[in-house]
Tab-separated table of C-alpha atoms in Angstrom:
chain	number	residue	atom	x	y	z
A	1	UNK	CA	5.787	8.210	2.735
A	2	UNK	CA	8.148	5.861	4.225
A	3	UNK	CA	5.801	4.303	6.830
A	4	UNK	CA	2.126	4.423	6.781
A	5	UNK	CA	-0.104	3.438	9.527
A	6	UNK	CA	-3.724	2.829	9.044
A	7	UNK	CA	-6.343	2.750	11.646
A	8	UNK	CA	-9.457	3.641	13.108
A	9	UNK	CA	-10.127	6.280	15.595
A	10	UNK	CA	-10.753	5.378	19.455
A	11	UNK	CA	-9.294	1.513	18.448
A	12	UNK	CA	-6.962	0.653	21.624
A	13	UNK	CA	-4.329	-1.420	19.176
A	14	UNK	CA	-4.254	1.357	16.465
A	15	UNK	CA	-3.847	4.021	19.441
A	16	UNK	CA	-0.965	1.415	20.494
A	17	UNK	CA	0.772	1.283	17.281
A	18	UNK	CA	1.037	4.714	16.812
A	19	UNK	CA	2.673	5.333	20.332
A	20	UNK	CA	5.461	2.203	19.564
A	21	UNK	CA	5.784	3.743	16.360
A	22	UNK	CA	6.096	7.457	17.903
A	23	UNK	CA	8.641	6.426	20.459
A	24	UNK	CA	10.972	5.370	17.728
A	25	UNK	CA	10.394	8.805	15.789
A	26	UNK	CA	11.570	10.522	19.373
A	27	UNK	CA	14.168	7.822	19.839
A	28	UNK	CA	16.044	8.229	16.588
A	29	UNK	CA	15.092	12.226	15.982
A	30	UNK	CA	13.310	11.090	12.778
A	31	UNK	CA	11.073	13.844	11.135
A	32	UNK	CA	7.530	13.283	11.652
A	33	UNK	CA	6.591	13.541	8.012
A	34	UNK	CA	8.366	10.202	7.681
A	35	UNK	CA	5.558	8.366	9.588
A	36	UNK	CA	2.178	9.129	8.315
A	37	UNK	CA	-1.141	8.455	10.455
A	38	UNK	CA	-4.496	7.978	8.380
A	39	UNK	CA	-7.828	7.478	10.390
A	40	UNK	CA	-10.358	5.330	8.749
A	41	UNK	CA	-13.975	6.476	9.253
A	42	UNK	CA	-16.851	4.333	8.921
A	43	UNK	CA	-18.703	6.447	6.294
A	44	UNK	CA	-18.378	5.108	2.574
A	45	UNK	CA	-15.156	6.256	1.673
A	46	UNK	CA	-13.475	4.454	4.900
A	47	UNK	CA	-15.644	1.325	4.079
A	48	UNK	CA	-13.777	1.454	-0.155
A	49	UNK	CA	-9.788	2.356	1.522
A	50	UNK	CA	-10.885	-0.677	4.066
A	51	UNK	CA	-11.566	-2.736	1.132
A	52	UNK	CA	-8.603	-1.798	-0.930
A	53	UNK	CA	-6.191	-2.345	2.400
A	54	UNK	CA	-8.015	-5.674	2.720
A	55	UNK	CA	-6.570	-6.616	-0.860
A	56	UNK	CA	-3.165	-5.539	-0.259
A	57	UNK	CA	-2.559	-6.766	2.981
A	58	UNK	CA	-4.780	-9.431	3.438
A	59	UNK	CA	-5.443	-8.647	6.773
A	60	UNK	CA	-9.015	-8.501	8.329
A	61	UNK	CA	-8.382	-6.041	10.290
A	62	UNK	CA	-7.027	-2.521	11.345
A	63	UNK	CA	-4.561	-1.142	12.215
A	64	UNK	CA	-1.943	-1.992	9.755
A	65	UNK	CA	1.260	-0.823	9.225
A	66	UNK	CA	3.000	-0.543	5.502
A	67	UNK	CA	6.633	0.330	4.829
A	68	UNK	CA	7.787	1.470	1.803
A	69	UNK	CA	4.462	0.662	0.043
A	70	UNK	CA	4.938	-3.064	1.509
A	71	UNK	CA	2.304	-4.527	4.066
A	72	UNK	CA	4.032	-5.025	7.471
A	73	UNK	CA	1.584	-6.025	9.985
A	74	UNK	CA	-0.775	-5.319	12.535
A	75	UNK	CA	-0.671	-3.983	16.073
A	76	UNK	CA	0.830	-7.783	17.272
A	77	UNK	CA	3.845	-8.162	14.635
A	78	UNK	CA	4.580	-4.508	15.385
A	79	UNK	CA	5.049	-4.206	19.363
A	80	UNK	CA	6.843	-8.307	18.703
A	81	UNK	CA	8.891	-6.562	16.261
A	82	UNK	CA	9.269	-3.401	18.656
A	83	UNK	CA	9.783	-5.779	21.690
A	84	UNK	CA	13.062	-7.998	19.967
A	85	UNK	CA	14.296	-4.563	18.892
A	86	UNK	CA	14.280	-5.561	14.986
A	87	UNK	CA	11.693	-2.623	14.344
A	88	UNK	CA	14.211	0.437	14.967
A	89	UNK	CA	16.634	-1.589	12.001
A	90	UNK	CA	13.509	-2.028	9.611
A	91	UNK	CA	12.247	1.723	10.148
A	92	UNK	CA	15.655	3.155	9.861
A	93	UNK	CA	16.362	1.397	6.576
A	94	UNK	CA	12.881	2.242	5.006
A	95	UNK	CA	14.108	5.550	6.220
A	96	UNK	CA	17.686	5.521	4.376
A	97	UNK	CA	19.380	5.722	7.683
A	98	UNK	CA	21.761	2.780	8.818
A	99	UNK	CA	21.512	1.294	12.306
A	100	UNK	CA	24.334	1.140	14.016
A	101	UNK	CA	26.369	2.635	11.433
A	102	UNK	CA	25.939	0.131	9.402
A	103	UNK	CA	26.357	0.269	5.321
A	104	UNK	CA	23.112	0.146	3.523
């Protein structure tokens, strides 16, 4: 998948992240298979995928956001990204889709 977004369920910044990331979907009509969603539960399997995130990303914390296999960020580089307008380009490239009819 494209874009992944990790996070844990009833956490206010991973509920945030999924709407910024959602409004883009709607915004550019991309298919919703594009952007995957996958809740972390505390039980022991959620405690090893926490683990392996942490080695990947680095980050101490969820939610986090990978495109095309490649950490991103958390909630905060997300909505600044969403904010300057520079995370419609990144999405629609990880997506094969030029912005502004560009040439990829």
């Amino acid at each position: 998948f494209p874009v992944v977004l990790f996070l844990q369920k009833r956490n206010r910044d991973g509920n945030r992240t999924e709407i910024l990331l959602q409004k883009l979907r709607w915004r550019y009509d991309l298919p919703s298979d594009n952007v995957v969603t996958v809740e972390i539960d505390g039980g022991k399997d959620g405690a090893k995928l926490y683990q392996d995130l942490f080695q990947l990303s680095g980050a101490t914390h969820l939610p986090q956001v990978f495109v095309n296999e490649t950490y991103f960020g958390t909630y905060h580089e997300v909505k600044a990204y969403y904010t300057n307008g520079f995370l419609a380009d990144i999405l629609l490239r990880a997506l094969g889709k030029c912005p502004d009819s560009e040439n990829c």
